Amino acid sequence: MQIDRDVRPEHFAQLEGLLYGINYEVWIGLYGPLDAQISLEQALKEVVSQDAVVGGSELAARGVVRSQIMEMLLYPGDPGCGPIDLEAKRAEIITLTRRILSDAHLDEAQEVTSFWFAKGHPAYPVFWDFAYDIHAQGKRWILLGSSSD
């Protein structure tokens, strides 16, 4: 994916840099606050991709979301691909991930929906990916992440 200008907070790039590895790259995106009254698909079309089509969705518990994201970001890979020196960076990865989850208002969420893209994914997921629609404070945040080679 080619990004001309990265307007995300610095800790997003820091996390991605820590997770960079052998045939392995991580991307994290957070969009919001957005209008909670429009459909998820319309929100995605406005801020992620005009081609976005939601393939399916289900409600998710905040604790499950947090655990799933941590598990994916701490994916060790295998000898041919994966982050470099993951264990040495583990504490910093966890700290930055918590900060991003705070930016996404996960702990304050009244509702979280896990979803997947049938079309229009902004990245090229290979090893794992996640997509969450987080509703808090009368707004929505869309948190996306993926890893590729």
PDB file of N, CA and C in Angstrom, residues 40-52:
ATOM      1  N   LEU A  40     -22.562   1.096   8.575  1.00  0.00           N
ATOM      2  CA  LEU A  40     -21.139   0.782   8.578  1.00  0.00           C
ATOM      3  C   LEU A  40     -20.582   0.866   7.164  1.00  0.00           C
ATOM      4  N   GLU A  41     -21.284   0.287   6.217  1.00  0.00           N
ATOM      5  CA  GLU A  41     -20.795   0.287   4.839  1.00  0.00           C
ATOM      6  C   GLU A  41     -20.661   1.710   4.292  1.00  0.00           C
ATOM      7  N   GLN A  42     -21.614   2.578   4.602  1.00  0.00           N
ATOM      8  CA  GLN A  42     -21.520   3.970   4.148  1.00  0.00           C
ATOM      9  C   GLN A  42     -20.327   4.659   4.796  1.00  0.00           C
ATOM     10  N   ALA A  43     -20.111   4.421   6.080  1.00  0.00           N
ATOM     11  CA  ALA A  43     -18.954   5.009   6.766  1.00  0.00           C
ATOM     12  C   ALA A  43     -17.653   4.540   6.118  1.00  0.00           C
ATOM     13  N   LEU A  44     -17.574   3.251   5.806  1.00  0.00           N
ATOM     14  CA  LEU A  44     -16.375   2.715   5.152  1.00  0.00           C
ATOM     15  C   LEU A  44     -16.156   3.354   3.790  1.00  0.00           C
ATOM     16  N   LYS A  45     -17.223   3.521   3.036  1.00  0.00           N
ATOM     17  CA  LYS A  45     -17.113   4.144   1.708  1.00  0.00           C
ATOM     18  C   LYS A  45     -16.621   5.588   1.816  1.00  0.00           C
ATOM     19  N   GLU A  46     -17.002   6.270   2.876  1.00  0.00           N
ATOM     20  CA  GLU A  46     -16.609   7.669   3.048  1.00  0.00           C
ATOM     21  C   GLU A  46     -15.154   7.827   3.468  1.00  0.00           C
ATOM     22  N   VAL A  47     -14.643   6.914   4.310  1.00  0.00           N
ATOM     23  CA  VAL A  47     -13.305   7.147   4.875  1.00  0.00           C
ATOM     24  C   VAL A  47     -12.257   6.090   4.543  1.00  0.00           C
ATOM     25  N   VAL A  48     -12.662   4.918   4.088  1.00  0.00           N
ATOM     26  CA  VAL A  48     -11.693   3.851   3.820  1.00  0.00           C
ATOM     27  C   VAL A  48     -11.551   3.603   2.331  1.00  0.00           C
ATOM     28  N   SER A  49     -12.635   3.213   1.677  1.00  0.00           N
ATOM     29  CA  SER A  49     -12.591   2.895   0.251  1.00  0.00           C
ATOM     30  C   SER A  49     -13.992   3.011  -0.333  1.00  0.00           C
ATOM     31  N   GLN A  50     -14.108   3.678  -1.460  1.00  0.00           N
ATOM     32  CA  GLN A  50     -15.411   3.784  -2.119  1.00  0.00           C
ATOM     33  C   GLN A  50     -15.900   2.422  -2.591  1.00  0.00           C
ATOM     34  N   ASP A  51     -14.989   1.462  -2.689  1.00  0.00           N
ATOM     35  CA  ASP A  51     -15.341   0.106  -3.114  1.00  0.00           C
ATOM     36  C   ASP A  51     -15.720  -0.804  -1.949  1.00  0.00           C
ATOM     37  N   ALA A  52     -15.718  -0.292  -0.727  1.00  0.00           N
ATOM     38  CA  ALA A  52     -15.936  -1.133   0.451  1.00  0.00           C
ATOM     39  C   ALA A  52     -17.305  -1.804   0.433  1.00  0.00           C
TER      40      ALA A  52
END
